[in-house]
mmCIF file of C-alpha atoms in Angstrom:
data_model
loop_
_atom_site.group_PDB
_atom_site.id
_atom_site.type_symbol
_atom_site.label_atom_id
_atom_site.label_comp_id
_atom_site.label_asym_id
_atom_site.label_seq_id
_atom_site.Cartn_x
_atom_site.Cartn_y
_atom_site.Cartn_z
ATOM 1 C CA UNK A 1 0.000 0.000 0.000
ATOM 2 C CA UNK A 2 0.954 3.932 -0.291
ATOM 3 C CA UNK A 3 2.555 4.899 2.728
ATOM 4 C CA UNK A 4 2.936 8.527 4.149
ATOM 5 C CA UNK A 5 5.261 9.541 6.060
ATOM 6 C CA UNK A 6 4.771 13.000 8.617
ATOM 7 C CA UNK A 7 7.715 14.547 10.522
ATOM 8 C CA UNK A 8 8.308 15.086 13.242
ATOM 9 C CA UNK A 9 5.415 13.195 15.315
ATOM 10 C CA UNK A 10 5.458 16.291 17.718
ATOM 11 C CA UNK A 11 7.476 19.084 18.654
ATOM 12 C CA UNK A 12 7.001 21.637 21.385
ATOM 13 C CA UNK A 13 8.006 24.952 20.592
ATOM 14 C CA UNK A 14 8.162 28.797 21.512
ATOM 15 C CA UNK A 15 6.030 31.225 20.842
ATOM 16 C CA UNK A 16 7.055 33.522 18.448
ATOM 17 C CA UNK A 17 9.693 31.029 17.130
ATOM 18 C CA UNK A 18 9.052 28.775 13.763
ATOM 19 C CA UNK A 19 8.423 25.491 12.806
ATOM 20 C CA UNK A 20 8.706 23.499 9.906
ATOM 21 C CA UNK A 21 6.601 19.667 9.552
ATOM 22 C CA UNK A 22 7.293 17.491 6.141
ATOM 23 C CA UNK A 23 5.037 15.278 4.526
ATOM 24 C CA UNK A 24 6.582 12.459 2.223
ATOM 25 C CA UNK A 25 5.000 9.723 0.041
ATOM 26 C CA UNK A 26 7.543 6.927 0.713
ATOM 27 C CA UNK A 27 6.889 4.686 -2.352
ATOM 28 C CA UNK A 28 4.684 6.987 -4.547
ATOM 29 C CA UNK A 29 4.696 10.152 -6.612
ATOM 30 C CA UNK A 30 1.875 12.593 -5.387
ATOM 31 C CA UNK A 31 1.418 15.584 -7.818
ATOM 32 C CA UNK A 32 -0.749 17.063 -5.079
ATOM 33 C CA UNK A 33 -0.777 16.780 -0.815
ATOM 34 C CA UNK A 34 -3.320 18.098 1.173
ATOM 35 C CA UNK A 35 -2.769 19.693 4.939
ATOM 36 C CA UNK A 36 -5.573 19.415 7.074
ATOM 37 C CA UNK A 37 -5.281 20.832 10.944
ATOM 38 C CA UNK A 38 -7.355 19.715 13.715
ATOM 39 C CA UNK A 39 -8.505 20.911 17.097
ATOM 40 C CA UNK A 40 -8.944 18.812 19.961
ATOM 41 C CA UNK A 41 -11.840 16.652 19.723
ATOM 42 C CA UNK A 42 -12.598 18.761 16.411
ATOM 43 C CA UNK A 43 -12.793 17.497 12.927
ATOM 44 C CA UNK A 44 -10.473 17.877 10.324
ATOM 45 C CA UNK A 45 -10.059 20.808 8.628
ATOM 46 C CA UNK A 46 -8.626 21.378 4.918
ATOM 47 C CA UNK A 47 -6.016 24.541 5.187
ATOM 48 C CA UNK A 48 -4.230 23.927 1.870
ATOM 49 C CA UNK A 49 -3.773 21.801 -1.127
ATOM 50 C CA UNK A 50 -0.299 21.699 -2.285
ATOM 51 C CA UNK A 51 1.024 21.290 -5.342
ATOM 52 C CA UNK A 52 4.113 20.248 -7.296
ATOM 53 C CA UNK A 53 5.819 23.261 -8.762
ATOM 54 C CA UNK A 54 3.351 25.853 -8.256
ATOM 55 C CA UNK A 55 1.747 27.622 -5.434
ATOM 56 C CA UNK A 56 0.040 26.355 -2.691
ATOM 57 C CA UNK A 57 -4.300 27.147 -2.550
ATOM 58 C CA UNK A 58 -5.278 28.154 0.666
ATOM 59 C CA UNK A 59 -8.741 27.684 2.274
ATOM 60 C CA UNK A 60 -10.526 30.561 3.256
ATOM 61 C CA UNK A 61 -9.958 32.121 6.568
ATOM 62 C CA UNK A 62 -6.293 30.275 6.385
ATOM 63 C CA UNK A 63 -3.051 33.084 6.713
ATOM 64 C CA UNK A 64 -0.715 32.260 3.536
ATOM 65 C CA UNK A 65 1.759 34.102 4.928
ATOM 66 C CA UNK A 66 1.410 32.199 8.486
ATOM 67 C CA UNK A 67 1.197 28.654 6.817
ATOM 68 C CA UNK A 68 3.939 28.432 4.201
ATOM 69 C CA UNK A 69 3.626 25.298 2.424
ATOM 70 C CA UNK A 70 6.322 24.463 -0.315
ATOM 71 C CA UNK A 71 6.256 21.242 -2.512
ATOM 72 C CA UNK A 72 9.442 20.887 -3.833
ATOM 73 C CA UNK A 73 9.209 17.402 -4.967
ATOM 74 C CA UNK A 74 6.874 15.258 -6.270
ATOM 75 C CA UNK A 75 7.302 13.050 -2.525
ATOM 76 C CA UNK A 76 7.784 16.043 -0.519
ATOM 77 C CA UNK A 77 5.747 18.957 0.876
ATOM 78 C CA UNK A 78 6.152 21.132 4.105
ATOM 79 C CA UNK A 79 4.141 23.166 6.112
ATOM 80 C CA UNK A 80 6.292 26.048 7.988
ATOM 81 C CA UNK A 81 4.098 27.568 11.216
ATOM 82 C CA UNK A 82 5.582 30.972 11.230
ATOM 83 C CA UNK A 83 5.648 32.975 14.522
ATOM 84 C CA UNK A 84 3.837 30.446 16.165
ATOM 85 C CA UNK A 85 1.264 31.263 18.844
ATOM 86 C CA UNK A 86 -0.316 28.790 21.462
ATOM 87 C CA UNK A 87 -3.727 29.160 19.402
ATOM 88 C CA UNK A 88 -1.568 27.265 16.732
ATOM 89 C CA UNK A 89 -0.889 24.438 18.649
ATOM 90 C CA UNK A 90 -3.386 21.434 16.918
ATOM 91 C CA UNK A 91 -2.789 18.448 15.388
ATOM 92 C CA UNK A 92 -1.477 18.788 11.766
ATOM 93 C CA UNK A 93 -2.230 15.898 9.139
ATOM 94 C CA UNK A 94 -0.727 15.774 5.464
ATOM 95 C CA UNK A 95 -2.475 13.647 2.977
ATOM 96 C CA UNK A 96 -1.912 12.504 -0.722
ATOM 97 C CA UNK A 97 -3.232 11.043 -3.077
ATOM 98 C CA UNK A 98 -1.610 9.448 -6.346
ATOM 99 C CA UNK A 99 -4.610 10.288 -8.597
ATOM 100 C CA UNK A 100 -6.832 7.083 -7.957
ATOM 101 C CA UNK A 101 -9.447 6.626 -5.240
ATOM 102 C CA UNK A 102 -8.338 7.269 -2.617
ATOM 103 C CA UNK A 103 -5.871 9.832 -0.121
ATOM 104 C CA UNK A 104 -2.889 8.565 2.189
ATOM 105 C CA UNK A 105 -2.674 9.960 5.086
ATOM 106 C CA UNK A 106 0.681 10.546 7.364
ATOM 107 C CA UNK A 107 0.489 9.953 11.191
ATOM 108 C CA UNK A 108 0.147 13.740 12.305
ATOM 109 C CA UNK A 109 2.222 16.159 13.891
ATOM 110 C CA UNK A 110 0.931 17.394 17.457
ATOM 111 C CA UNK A 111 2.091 20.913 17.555
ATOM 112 C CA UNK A 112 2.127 22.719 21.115
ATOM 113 C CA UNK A 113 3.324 26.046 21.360
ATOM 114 C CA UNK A 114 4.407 27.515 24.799
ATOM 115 C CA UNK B 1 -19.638 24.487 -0.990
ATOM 116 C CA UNK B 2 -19.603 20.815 -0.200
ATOM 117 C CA UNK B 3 -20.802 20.022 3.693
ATOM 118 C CA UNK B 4 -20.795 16.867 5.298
ATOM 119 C CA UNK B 5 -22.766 16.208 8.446
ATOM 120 C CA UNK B 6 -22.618 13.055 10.665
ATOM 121 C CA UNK B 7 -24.734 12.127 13.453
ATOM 122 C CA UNK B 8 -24.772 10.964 16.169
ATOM 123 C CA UNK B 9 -21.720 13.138 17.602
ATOM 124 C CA UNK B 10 -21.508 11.149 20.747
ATOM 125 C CA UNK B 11 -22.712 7.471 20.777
ATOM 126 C CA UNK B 12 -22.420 5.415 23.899
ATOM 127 C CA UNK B 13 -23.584 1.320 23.434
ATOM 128 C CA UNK B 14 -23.575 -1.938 25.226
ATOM 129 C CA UNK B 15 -21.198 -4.662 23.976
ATOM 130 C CA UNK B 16 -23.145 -6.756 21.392
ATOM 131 C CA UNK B 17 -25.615 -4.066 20.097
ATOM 132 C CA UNK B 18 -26.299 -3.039 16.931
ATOM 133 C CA UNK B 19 -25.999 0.478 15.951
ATOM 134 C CA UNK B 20 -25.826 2.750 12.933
ATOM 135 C CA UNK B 21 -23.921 6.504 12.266
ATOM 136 C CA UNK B 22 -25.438 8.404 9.383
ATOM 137 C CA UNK B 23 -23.680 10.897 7.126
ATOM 138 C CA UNK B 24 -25.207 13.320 5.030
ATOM 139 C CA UNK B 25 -23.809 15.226 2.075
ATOM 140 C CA UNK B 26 -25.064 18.454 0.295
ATOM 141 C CA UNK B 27 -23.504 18.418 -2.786
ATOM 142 C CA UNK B 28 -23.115 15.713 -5.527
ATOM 143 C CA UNK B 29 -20.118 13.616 -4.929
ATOM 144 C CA UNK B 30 -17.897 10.446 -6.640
ATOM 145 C CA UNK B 31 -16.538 9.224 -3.646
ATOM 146 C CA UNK B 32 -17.478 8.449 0.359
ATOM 147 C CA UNK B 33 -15.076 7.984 3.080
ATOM 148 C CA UNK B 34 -15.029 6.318 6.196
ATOM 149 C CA UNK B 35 -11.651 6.698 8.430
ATOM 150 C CA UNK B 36 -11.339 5.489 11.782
ATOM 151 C CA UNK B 37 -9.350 7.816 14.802
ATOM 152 C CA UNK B 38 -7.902 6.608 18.121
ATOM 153 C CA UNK B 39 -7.233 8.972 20.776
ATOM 154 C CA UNK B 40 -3.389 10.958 19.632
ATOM 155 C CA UNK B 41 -3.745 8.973 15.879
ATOM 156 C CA UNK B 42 -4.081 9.838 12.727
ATOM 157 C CA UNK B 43 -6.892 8.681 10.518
ATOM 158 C CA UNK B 44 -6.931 4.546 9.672
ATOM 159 C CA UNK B 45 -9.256 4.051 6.261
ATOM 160 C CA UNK B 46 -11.883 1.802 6.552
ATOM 161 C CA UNK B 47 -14.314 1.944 3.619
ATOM 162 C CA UNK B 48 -13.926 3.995 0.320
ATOM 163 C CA UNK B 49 -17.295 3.873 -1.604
ATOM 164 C CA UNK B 50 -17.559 4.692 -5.620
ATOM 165 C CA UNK B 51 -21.072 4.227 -6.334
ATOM 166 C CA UNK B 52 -24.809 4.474 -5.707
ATOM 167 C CA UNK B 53 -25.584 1.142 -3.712
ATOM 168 C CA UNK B 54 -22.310 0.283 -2.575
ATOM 169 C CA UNK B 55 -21.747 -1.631 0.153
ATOM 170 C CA UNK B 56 -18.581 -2.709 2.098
ATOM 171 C CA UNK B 57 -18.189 -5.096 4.901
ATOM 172 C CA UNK B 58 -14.837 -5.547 7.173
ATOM 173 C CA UNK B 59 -15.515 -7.342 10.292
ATOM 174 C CA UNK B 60 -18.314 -6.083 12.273
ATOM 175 C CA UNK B 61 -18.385 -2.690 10.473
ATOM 176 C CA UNK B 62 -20.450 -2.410 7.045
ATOM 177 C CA UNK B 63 -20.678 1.039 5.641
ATOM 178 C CA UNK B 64 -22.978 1.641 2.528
ATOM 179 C CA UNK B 65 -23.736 4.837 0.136
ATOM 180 C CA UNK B 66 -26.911 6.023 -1.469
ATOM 181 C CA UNK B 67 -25.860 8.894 -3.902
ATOM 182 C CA UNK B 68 -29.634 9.673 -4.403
ATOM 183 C CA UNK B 69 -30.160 10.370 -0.967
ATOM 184 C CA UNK B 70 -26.356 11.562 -0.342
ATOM 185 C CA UNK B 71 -26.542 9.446 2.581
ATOM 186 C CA UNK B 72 -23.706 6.717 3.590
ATOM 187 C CA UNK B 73 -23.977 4.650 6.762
ATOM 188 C CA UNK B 74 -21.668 2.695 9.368
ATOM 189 C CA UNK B 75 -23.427 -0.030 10.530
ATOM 190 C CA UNK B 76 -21.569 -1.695 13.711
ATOM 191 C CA UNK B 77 -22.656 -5.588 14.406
ATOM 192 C CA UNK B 78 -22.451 -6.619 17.804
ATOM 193 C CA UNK B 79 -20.543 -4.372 19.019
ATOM 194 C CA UNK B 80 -16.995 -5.041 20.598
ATOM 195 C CA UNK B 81 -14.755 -2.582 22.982
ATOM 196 C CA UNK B 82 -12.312 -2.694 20.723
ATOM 197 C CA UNK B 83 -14.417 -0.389 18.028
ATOM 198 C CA UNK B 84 -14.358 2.558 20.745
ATOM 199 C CA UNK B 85 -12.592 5.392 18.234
ATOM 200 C CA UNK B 86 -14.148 8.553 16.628
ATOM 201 C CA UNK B 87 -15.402 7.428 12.926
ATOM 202 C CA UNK B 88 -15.162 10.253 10.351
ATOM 203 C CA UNK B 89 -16.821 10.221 7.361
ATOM 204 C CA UNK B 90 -15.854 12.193 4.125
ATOM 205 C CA UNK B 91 -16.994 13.078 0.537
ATOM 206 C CA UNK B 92 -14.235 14.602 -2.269
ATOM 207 C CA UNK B 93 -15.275 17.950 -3.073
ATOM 208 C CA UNK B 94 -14.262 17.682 -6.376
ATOM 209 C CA UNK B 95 -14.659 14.460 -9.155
ATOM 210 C CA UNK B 96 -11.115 12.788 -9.309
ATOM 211 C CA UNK B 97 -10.030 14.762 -6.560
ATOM 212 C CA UNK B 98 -8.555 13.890 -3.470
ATOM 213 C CA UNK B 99 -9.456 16.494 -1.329
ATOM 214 C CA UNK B 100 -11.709 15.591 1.174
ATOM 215 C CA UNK B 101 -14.215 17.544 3.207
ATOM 216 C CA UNK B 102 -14.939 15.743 6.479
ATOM 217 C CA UNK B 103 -17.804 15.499 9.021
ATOM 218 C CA UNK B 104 -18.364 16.421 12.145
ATOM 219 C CA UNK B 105 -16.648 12.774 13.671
ATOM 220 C CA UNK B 106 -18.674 10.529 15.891
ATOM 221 C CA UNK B 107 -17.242 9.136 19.283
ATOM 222 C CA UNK B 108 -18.095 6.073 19.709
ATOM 223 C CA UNK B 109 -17.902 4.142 23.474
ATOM 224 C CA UNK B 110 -18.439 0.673 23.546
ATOM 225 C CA UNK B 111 -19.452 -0.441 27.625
ATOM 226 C CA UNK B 112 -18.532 -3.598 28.398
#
């Protein structure tokens, strides 16, 4: 099966301070990934669709300029928190999908920021 | 704008019942997702449905779809503690697309 791989698993950080979280499809090309964020006991919530070579789309009501996301690589997209801020800290989830049925998703990224 | 609604948000049931979580979708859609969540985990797929009158059994878990109705449903058999988890269902947003738009997750407690 596709396997998708999300780093780190969690990370604690400052506020005001930076953080960068990768997504890579391990044994597949994804054109696109998705980055969803989620809220304790929340559902998931789309923030951006990355894609290969171009910019990122944002969902409304989601800071581009807070949320960097760069897909440099057809297995490899990041999402850079920028000046984080405790109302940042959620769980982050990458997804992609290699143009059949179905999305992978990675194991999430618990972000906490202090 | 593609919404997805689930209910019941909370469920609480005996071991060996027989229950059923409903999702509803307001737009037309090619594709229906069901994902299982444990506490501090990502999402584990369960059931991918493709068309009107699907239906997909794993274990004591059967989910079907009605596109007519935009309806999809879990079915638990007999329920087991080891199902307690928050089910999510989702619908693409977009045909051939895998962007998902989820609902609103139902937590599930199994009582022994």
């Amino acid at each position: 099966g596709a396997v998708v791989s999300q780093h780190p698993s969690w990370v604690i950080c400052k506020s005001g301070t930076s953080v960068k979280i990768e997504c890579r499809s391990l044994d597949f090309q994804a054109t696109t990934m998705f980055w969803y964020r989620q809220f304790p006991k929340q559902s998931l919530m789309l923030m951006a669709t990355s894609n290969e070579g171009s910019k990122a789309t944002y969902e409304q009501g989601v800071e581009k300029d807070k949320f960097l996301i760069n897909h440099a690589s057809l297995t490899l997209s990041t999402l850079t928190v920028t000046s984080a801020h405790p109302e940042d800290s959620s769980f982050y989830i990458c997804s992609a999908g290699r143009g059949g049925t179905e999305a992978f998703f990675g194991q999430g990224t618990r972000l906490t920021v202090v | 704008e593609l919404k997805v609604e689930q209910n019941p948000l909370f469920l609480s049931m005996q071991e060996g019942k027989n229950y059923t979580i409903y999702c509803n979708y307001s737009t037309t859609s090619d594709r229906l997702y069901w994902y299982r969540q444990d506490p501090g985990k990502s999402l584990e797929s369960l059931f991918v449905l493709l068309s009107n009158g699907a239906v997909k059994q794993e274990g004591r878990l059967m989910a079907s779809l009605d596109t007519k109705a935009r309806l999809s449903t879990l079915h638990i058999t007999a329920a087991v503690h080891d199902l307690s988890a928050t089910y999510f269902c989702a619908a693409n947003s977009r045909f051939g697309n895998e962007k998902l738009t989820f609902g609103t997750g139902t937590r599930l407690t199994i009582i022994p």
